[in-house]
Amino acid sequence: MNMPYYKDAKQGTWYVKLSYIDKFGDRQYKTKRGFTLRKDAKRFEDDFFAKLHEGEGTDYLSFTQLSTYYIEWYSDRRKPSSIKTMNNYINNHLNSYFKKMNVYDITTKDILDFHKHMQEKEFRGKKLSKGYIQDIHTALSSILSYGIKFHDLKANVASLAGNIENDEETSWDYWTLAEFERFYAMLDDVFMRAYFRLLFFSGVRHGEQRALTWRDINFEEGYINIDKTNYNGKVHKPKTKTSKRRVYIPGHVLDDLSEYKAWYQENRPYKDDYVVFGSFYQSIGETTIAKKYDKLIEETNLKRIKIHEFRHSHASDCINRLRMDRETLAKRLGHSSSITIEKVYGHLYPSTEKDAISGL
């Protein structure tokens, strides 16, 4: 057996060269010089490996294997959009850090080191926001909780360590009613008028609007019925029960939809279970809408907001112009609680009675 101890002929001392597998599953090498006696080099080796394996149990399950088990379990219980997000957290961030680390040996210090790594990391040329890192930590905690339930993990060290503090303000942009009307005035296409007017004045999620069929529009009662969403070209049930709802819309939006429906019936095959914004059962693609939208924005000096921010624009309009209360807005947007409204839009609500009556 080859011993890792060597005599430095020039210095007259001993040195040791060690090879080992670190907790991430990667091979590492270490050289230590300057030992007077060979037995001192041997003692260093013994102490080094004793500390390296201190506290290690006999069980072994790599983090990557646990995350594989978890995503299989998770995929049977969640919607495709949630599964895609979880896979992103695991494949792009968690597995690349924890790798083959034994989940039974992960400590709270390892979690804190992970937090530091994530705050220093660049992904696709940008630093990760603290809110995004918090989401990744939550995913990690969920994986370890699964490990406790199904793989005899003793503790959730992610939960014990706690999440990072987030002192960043959530930022999103929106249009006022006046800004939207400037945008709307540029639209000379019956499809685009109906599409963007409904998006702004209903506050529905983009996927919910793309999944609408003609039977979902009640022209007599003045509402649209939301009971599905389009994600990646496929129609799915909404994430939550509260996402299923009726959303009442103004008369001028119904007028645009009526005009568009007349055009649709003249130019395309029509059945009441065909999608409103598309052909037959196929919704218009998100990329197609984005290209049309970007082209329009280039023709004006309006600030560009994201398609999703039409929903924020509607919420802002409901709060600032219509003085809609939190509970009503939460129900309209499909949230289960007004707590979400307070978290996302609370800063838009008047903080005093004096502010509240200023619009009267």
Short mmCIF file of C-alpha atoms in Angstrom, two decimals:
data_model
loop_
_atom_site.label_atom_id
_atom_site.label_comp_id
_atom_site.label_asym_id
_atom_site.label_seq_id
_atom_site.Cartn_x
_atom_site.Cartn_y
_atom_site.Cartn_z
CA MET A 1 0.00 0.00 0.00
CA ASN A 2 1.38 3.40 -0.94
CA MET A 3 1.60 5.79 1.99
CA PRO A 4 0.96 9.52 1.38
CA TYR A 5 4.11 10.57 3.29
CA TYR A 6 7.15 11.92 1.48
CA LYS A 7 10.60 13.15 2.45
CA ASP A 8 11.63 16.55 1.17
CA ALA A 9 15.30 15.94 0.40
CA LYS A 10 16.12 19.62 0.11
CA GLN A 11 14.43 20.70 3.36
CA GLY A 12 14.98 17.51 5.29
CA THR A 13 11.35 17.46 6.44
CA TRP A 14 8.32 15.31 5.74
CA TYR A 15 5.13 16.24 3.92
CA VAL A 16 1.80 14.54 3.32
CA LYS A 17 -0.40 14.48 0.18
CA LEU A 18 -4.03 13.54 0.79
CA SER A 19 -6.94 12.78 -1.52
CA TYR A 20 -10.53 12.73 -0.30
CA ILE A 21 -14.17 13.18 -1.34
CA ASP A 22 -15.73 16.33 0.09
CA LYS A 23 -19.31 16.63 1.32
CA PHE A 24 -20.44 17.76 -2.13
CA GLY A 25 -19.18 14.51 -3.71
CA ASP A 26 -16.18 16.10 -5.42
CA ARG A 27 -12.61 14.79 -5.16
CA GLN A 28 -10.24 17.19 -3.42
CA TYR A 29 -6.48 17.19 -2.78
CA LYS A 30 -4.51 18.58 0.16
CA THR A 31 -0.76 18.87 0.75
CA LYS A 32 0.78 19.74 4.13
CA ARG A 33 4.53 20.32 4.55
CA GLY A 34 7.06 20.91 7.31
CA PHE A 35 6.82 17.84 9.56
CA THR A 36 10.04 17.00 11.41
CA LEU A 37 9.18 13.32 11.79
CA ARG A 38 7.30 10.86 9.62
CA LYS A 39 5.01 10.00 12.53
CA ASP A 40 3.98 13.68 12.75
CA ALA A 41 2.82 13.52 9.12
CA LYS A 42 0.93 10.32 9.93
CA ARG A 43 -0.71 11.97 12.96
CA PHE A 44 -1.82 14.90 10.77
CA GLU A 45 -3.41 12.46 8.31
CA ASP A 46 -5.25 10.63 11.09
CA ASP A 47 -6.52 13.87 12.64
CA PHE A 48 -7.53 15.29 9.27
CA PHE A 49 -9.72 12.32 8.32
CA ALA A 50 -11.14 12.03 11.84
CA LYS A 51 -12.36 15.63 11.65
CA LEU A 52 -13.53 15.17 8.06
CA HIS A 53 -15.83 12.30 9.02
CA GLU A 54 -16.76 13.57 12.47
CA GLY A 55 -20.48 13.22 13.10
CA GLU A 56 -21.14 11.28 9.92
CA GLY A 57 -23.76 8.56 10.22
CA THR A 58 -23.88 5.24 8.46
CA ASP A 59 -26.86 6.23 6.27
CA TYR A 60 -26.25 7.86 2.92
CA LEU A 61 -28.64 9.60 0.56
CA SER A 62 -27.32 12.27 -1.78
CA PHE A 63 -29.19 15.52 -2.12
CA THR A 64 -29.58 14.98 -5.87
CA GLN A 65 -31.21 11.61 -5.22
CA LEU A 66 -33.55 13.07 -2.59
CA SER A 67 -34.52 15.90 -4.95
CA THR A 68 -35.27 13.31 -7.66
CA TYR A 69 -37.56 11.38 -5.31
CA TYR A 70 -39.18 14.64 -4.24
CA ILE A 71 -39.97 15.93 -7.74
CA GLU A 72 -41.55 12.57 -8.64
CA TRP A 73 -43.79 12.86 -5.57
CA TYR A 74 -44.43 16.58 -6.17
CA SER A 75 -45.37 16.09 -9.84
CA ASP A 76 -48.33 13.90 -8.89
CA ARG A 77 -49.76 16.67 -6.74
CA ARG A 78 -49.16 20.00 -8.47
CA LYS A 79 -50.06 21.89 -11.63
CA PRO A 80 -47.60 21.97 -14.58
CA SER A 81 -46.63 25.59 -13.91
CA SER A 82 -45.68 24.77 -10.30
CA ILE A 83 -43.76 21.67 -11.41
CA LYS A 84 -41.80 23.72 -13.96
CA THR A 85 -40.90 26.31 -11.31
CA MET A 86 -39.79 23.66 -8.81
CA ASN A 87 -37.66 21.93 -11.47
CA ASN A 88 -36.02 25.27 -12.19
CA TYR A 89 -35.11 25.79 -8.52
CA ILE A 90 -33.74 22.26 -8.23
CA ASN A 91 -31.83 21.97 -11.51
CA ASN A 92 -30.44 25.50 -11.72
CA HIS A 93 -29.65 26.19 -8.08
CA LEU A 94 -30.08 23.43 -5.49
CA ASN A 95 -28.54 20.38 -7.20
CA SER A 96 -25.66 22.43 -8.58
CA TYR A 97 -24.72 23.43 -5.01
CA PHE A 98 -25.53 20.47 -2.76
CA LYS A 99 -24.72 17.83 -5.40
CA LYS A 100 -23.89 14.47 -3.75
CA MET A 101 -23.87 15.87 -0.21
CA ASN A 102 -25.33 13.35 2.24
CA VAL A 103 -28.66 14.82 3.34
CA TYR A 104 -28.24 13.22 6.78
CA ASP A 105 -25.09 15.30 7.32
CA ILE A 106 -26.31 18.72 6.10
CA THR A 107 -26.13 21.27 8.91
CA THR A 108 -27.61 24.69 9.58
CA LYS A 109 -24.16 26.14 8.79
CA ASP A 110 -24.35 24.52 5.36
CA ILE A 111 -27.65 26.32 4.81
CA LEU A 112 -26.15 29.67 5.85
CA ASP A 113 -23.20 29.03 3.50
CA PHE A 114 -25.72 28.31 0.76
CA HIS A 115 -27.47 31.64 1.43
CA LYS A 116 -24.15 33.47 1.10
CA HIS A 117 -23.36 31.60 -2.11
CA MET A 118 -26.74 32.49 -3.61
CA GLN A 119 -26.39 36.18 -2.74
CA GLU A 120 -23.01 36.29 -4.47
CA LYS A 121 -24.08 34.17 -7.45
CA GLU A 122 -24.86 35.50 -10.90
CA PHE A 123 -27.41 33.66 -13.01
CA ARG A 124 -27.69 34.51 -16.69
CA GLY A 125 -25.58 37.60 -16.13
CA LYS A 126 -27.58 39.02 -13.21
CA LYS A 127 -27.57 38.87 -9.43
CA LEU A 128 -30.48 37.00 -7.93
CA SER A 129 -33.05 39.08 -6.07
CA LYS A 130 -33.52 38.38 -2.38
CA GLY A 131 -37.15 37.51 -3.04
CA TYR A 132 -36.07 34.87 -5.56
CA ILE A 133 -33.50 33.45 -3.13
CA GLN A 134 -36.25 33.24 -0.52
CA ASP A 135 -38.32 31.19 -2.96
CA ILE A 136 -35.37 28.83 -3.55
CA HIS A 137 -34.90 28.44 0.21
CA THR A 138 -38.60 27.60 0.55
CA ALA A 139 -38.19 24.92 -2.12
CA LEU A 140 -35.16 23.52 -0.25
CA SER A 141 -37.15 23.43 2.98
CA SER A 142 -39.97 21.57 1.22
CA ILE A 143 -37.51 18.94 -0.06
CA LEU A 144 -36.08 18.40 3.43
CA SER A 145 -39.58 18.20 4.94
CA TYR A 146 -40.31 15.47 2.40
CA GLY A 147 -37.10 13.77 3.55
CA ILE A 148 -38.35 13.80 7.15
CA LYS A 149 -41.65 12.26 6.13
CA PHE A 150 -40.41 9.55 3.78
CA HIS A 151 -36.65 9.04 4.34
CA ASP A 152 -36.18 9.29 8.12
CA LEU A 153 -34.38 12.62 8.04
CA LYS A 154 -34.18 13.80 11.65
CA ALA A 155 -34.56 17.57 11.20
CA ASN A 156 -35.27 20.24 8.61
CA VAL A 157 -32.08 22.27 8.88
CA ALA A 158 -33.36 24.78 6.30
CA SER A 159 -36.30 25.55 8.56
CA LEU A 160 -34.04 25.73 11.62
CA ALA A 161 -31.60 28.09 9.89
CA GLY A 162 -34.43 30.31 8.68
CA ASN A 163 -34.81 32.17 5.42
CA ILE A 164 -32.79 35.21 4.39
CA GLU A 165 -34.04 38.66 5.29
CA ASN A 166 -35.51 40.59 2.38
CA ASP A 167 -35.21 44.35 2.64
CA GLU A 168 -35.82 44.86 -1.08
CA GLU A 169 -39.06 46.49 -2.14
CA THR A 170 -41.07 44.51 -4.65
CA SER A 171 -41.12 46.59 -7.79
CA TRP A 172 -43.55 46.39 -10.65
CA ASP A 173 -44.84 48.88 -13.14
CA TYR A 174 -48.32 49.74 -14.32
CA TRP A 175 -50.29 52.08 -16.53
CA THR A 176 -52.84 54.59 -15.37
CA LEU A 177 -56.19 54.72 -17.14
CA ALA A 178 -54.97 57.72 -19.16
CA GLU A 179 -51.88 55.82 -20.30
CA PHE A 180 -53.95 52.81 -21.32
CA GLU A 181 -56.34 55.03 -23.29
CA ARG A 182 -53.39 56.44 -25.23
CA PHE A 183 -52.35 52.88 -26.04
CA TYR A 184 -55.91 51.86 -26.91
CA ALA A 185 -56.27 54.82 -29.30
CA MET A 186 -53.49 53.33 -31.45
CA LEU A 187 -55.29 50.02 -31.92
CA ASP A 188 -57.00 49.69 -35.28
CA ASP A 189 -57.51 45.94 -35.15
CA VAL A 190 -60.73 44.51 -33.71
CA PHE A 191 -58.86 41.58 -32.18
CA MET A 192 -56.25 43.77 -30.46
CA ARG A 193 -58.87 46.19 -29.14
CA ALA A 194 -60.85 43.38 -27.53
CA TYR A 195 -57.77 41.58 -26.27
CA PHE A 196 -56.03 44.42 -24.48
CA ARG A 197 -59.16 46.17 -23.27
CA LEU A 198 -60.32 42.98 -21.59
CA LEU A 199 -56.86 42.43 -20.11
CA PHE A 200 -56.76 45.94 -18.62
CA PHE A 201 -60.34 46.16 -17.34
CA SER A 202 -60.73 42.62 -16.00
CA GLY A 203 -57.41 42.02 -14.23
CA VAL A 204 -57.44 38.35 -15.18
CA ARG A 205 -54.21 36.44 -15.52
CA HIS A 206 -52.86 36.20 -19.06
CA GLY A 207 -53.27 32.42 -19.12
CA GLU A 208 -56.86 32.74 -17.90
CA GLN A 209 -57.74 35.12 -20.72
CA ARG A 210 -56.10 32.94 -23.36
CA ALA A 211 -58.14 29.95 -22.16
CA LEU A 212 -61.51 31.73 -22.49
CA THR A 213 -64.12 30.16 -24.77
CA TRP A 214 -67.14 31.95 -26.20
CA ARG A 215 -69.45 30.22 -23.75
CA ASP A 216 -67.42 31.79 -20.92
CA ILE A 217 -68.66 35.26 -21.87
CA ASN A 218 -72.10 36.17 -20.54
CA PHE A 219 -73.07 39.20 -22.62
CA GLU A 220 -76.47 39.50 -20.93
CA GLU A 221 -75.21 39.58 -17.34
CA GLY A 222 -71.92 41.30 -18.17
CA TYR A 223 -69.30 38.90 -16.84
CA ILE A 224 -66.71 36.36 -17.92
CA ASN A 225 -66.41 32.96 -16.28
CA ILE A 226 -62.91 31.92 -15.19
CA ASP A 227 -62.50 28.19 -14.61
CA LYS A 228 -59.31 27.25 -16.50
CA THR A 229 -55.95 28.59 -17.61
CA ASN A 230 -53.70 28.13 -20.63
CA TYR A 231 -50.12 27.25 -19.79
CA ASN A 232 -47.56 26.43 -22.49
CA GLY A 233 -50.33 25.84 -25.01
CA LYS A 234 -52.29 23.43 -22.83
CA VAL A 235 -55.46 24.11 -20.85
CA HIS A 236 -55.44 23.23 -17.15
CA LYS A 237 -57.62 23.75 -14.13
CA PRO A 238 -56.71 26.80 -12.04
CA LYS A 239 -54.24 26.42 -9.18
CA THR A 240 -56.75 27.19 -6.43
CA LYS A 241 -60.49 27.10 -5.82
CA THR A 242 -60.62 30.89 -5.53
CA SER A 243 -59.17 31.20 -9.02
CA LYS A 244 -62.55 29.94 -10.28
CA ARG A 245 -64.73 33.03 -10.35
CA ARG A 246 -66.98 35.40 -12.25
CA VAL A 247 -65.37 38.65 -13.26
CA TYR A 248 -67.78 41.45 -14.14
CA ILE A 249 -66.61 43.79 -16.88
CA PRO A 250 -67.69 47.26 -18.07
CA GLY A 251 -70.13 47.80 -20.93
CA HIS A 252 -67.51 49.30 -23.25
CA VAL A 253 -65.42 46.12 -22.92
CA LEU A 254 -68.49 44.02 -23.75
CA ASP A 255 -69.03 46.26 -26.79
CA ASP A 256 -65.52 45.49 -28.04
CA LEU A 257 -66.06 41.79 -27.43
CA SER A 258 -69.39 41.89 -29.30
CA GLU A 259 -67.75 43.61 -32.27
CA TYR A 260 -64.95 41.07 -32.23
CA LYS A 261 -67.41 38.18 -31.97
CA ALA A 262 -69.26 39.42 -35.06
CA TRP A 263 -65.97 39.59 -36.97
CA TYR A 264 -65.01 36.13 -35.68
CA GLN A 265 -68.28 34.53 -36.82
CA GLU A 266 -67.89 36.05 -40.29
CA ASN A 267 -64.25 35.06 -40.75
CA ARG A 268 -63.69 31.86 -38.79
CA PRO A 269 -65.52 28.62 -37.97
CA TYR A 270 -67.52 29.29 -34.81
CA LYS A 271 -68.71 27.11 -31.94
CA ASP A 272 -69.35 28.30 -28.42
CA ASP A 273 -66.63 26.02 -27.01
CA TYR A 274 -63.95 27.42 -29.37
CA VAL A 275 -61.40 29.74 -27.79
CA VAL A 276 -62.14 33.46 -27.98
CA PHE A 277 -58.61 34.55 -28.78
CA GLY A 278 -57.41 31.99 -31.29
CA SER A 279 -58.84 29.46 -33.72
CA PHE A 280 -60.86 26.35 -32.93
CA TYR A 281 -59.43 25.03 -29.63
CA GLN A 282 -56.00 26.58 -30.09
CA SER A 283 -55.28 29.83 -28.23
CA ILE A 284 -53.07 32.49 -29.73
CA GLY A 285 -49.46 32.00 -28.62
CA GLU A 286 -47.93 34.16 -25.91
CA THR A 287 -45.00 34.93 -28.21
CA THR A 288 -47.36 36.11 -30.96
CA ILE A 289 -49.12 38.49 -28.58
CA ALA A 290 -45.79 39.72 -27.20
CA LYS A 291 -44.51 40.54 -30.71
CA LYS A 292 -47.69 42.44 -31.59
CA TYR A 293 -47.51 44.32 -28.30
CA ASP A 294 -43.81 45.19 -28.64
CA LYS A 295 -44.37 46.53 -32.14
CA LEU A 296 -47.11 48.84 -30.86
CA ILE A 297 -44.95 50.09 -27.99
CA GLU A 298 -42.17 50.97 -30.44
CA GLU A 299 -44.59 53.27 -32.26
CA THR A 300 -45.25 55.43 -29.21
CA ASN A 301 -43.32 56.97 -26.33
CA LEU A 302 -45.38 55.10 -23.76
CA LYS A 303 -43.37 53.28 -21.12
CA ARG A 304 -43.32 49.54 -21.68
CA ILE A 305 -44.99 47.38 -19.07
CA LYS A 306 -44.99 43.59 -19.08
CA ILE A 307 -48.12 41.74 -20.21
CA HIS A 308 -48.57 40.49 -16.63
CA GLU A 309 -48.47 44.09 -15.44
CA PHE A 310 -51.81 44.78 -17.13
CA ARG A 311 -53.14 42.85 -14.13
CA HIS A 312 -51.25 45.17 -11.77
CA SER A 313 -52.57 48.13 -13.76
CA HIS A 314 -56.13 46.94 -13.22
CA ALA A 315 -55.54 46.48 -9.49
CA SER A 316 -54.04 49.96 -9.27
CA ASP A 317 -57.02 51.43 -11.14
CA CYS A 318 -59.46 49.65 -8.82
CA ILE A 319 -57.67 51.05 -5.77
CA ASN A 320 -56.79 54.58 -6.86
CA ARG A 321 -59.79 55.47 -9.03
CA LEU A 322 -62.59 53.18 -7.87
CA ARG A 323 -61.58 52.96 -4.18
CA MET A 324 -62.28 49.23 -4.20
CA ASP A 325 -61.79 47.56 -0.82
CA ARG A 326 -59.24 44.80 -0.28
CA GLU A 327 -61.73 41.94 0.10
CA THR A 328 -63.59 42.78 -3.11
CA LEU A 329 -60.36 43.18 -5.07
CA ALA A 330 -58.99 39.88 -3.73
CA LYS A 331 -62.12 38.07 -4.90
CA ARG A 332 -61.98 39.79 -8.29
CA LEU A 333 -58.33 38.86 -8.85
CA GLY A 334 -58.83 35.28 -7.68
CA HIS A 335 -56.81 35.48 -4.46
CA SER A 336 -57.81 33.39 -1.46
CA SER A 337 -57.27 36.21 1.00
CA SER A 338 -57.02 39.98 1.21
CA ILE A 339 -53.61 39.41 2.84
CA THR A 340 -52.14 38.97 -0.65
CA ILE A 341 -53.68 42.28 -1.72
CA GLU A 342 -52.21 43.97 1.34
CA LYS A 343 -48.79 42.48 0.65
CA VAL A 344 -48.65 43.42 -3.04
CA TYR A 345 -50.79 46.54 -3.27
CA GLY A 346 -51.08 47.79 0.33
CA HIS A 347 -48.90 50.83 -0.33
CA LEU A 348 -51.48 52.11 -2.84
CA TYR A 349 -54.28 52.31 -0.27
CA PRO A 350 -54.88 55.63 1.53
CA SER A 351 -53.28 55.55 4.95
CA THR A 352 -55.48 58.15 6.62
CA GLU A 353 -59.07 59.31 6.49
CA LYS A 354 -57.86 62.61 5.01
CA ASP A 355 -56.24 60.74 2.10
CA ALA A 356 -59.32 58.57 1.69
CA ILE A 357 -61.71 61.48 1.10
CA SER A 358 -59.39 63.44 -1.17
CA GLY A 359 -60.99 61.92 -4.25
CA LEU A 360 -64.53 62.90 -3.30
#
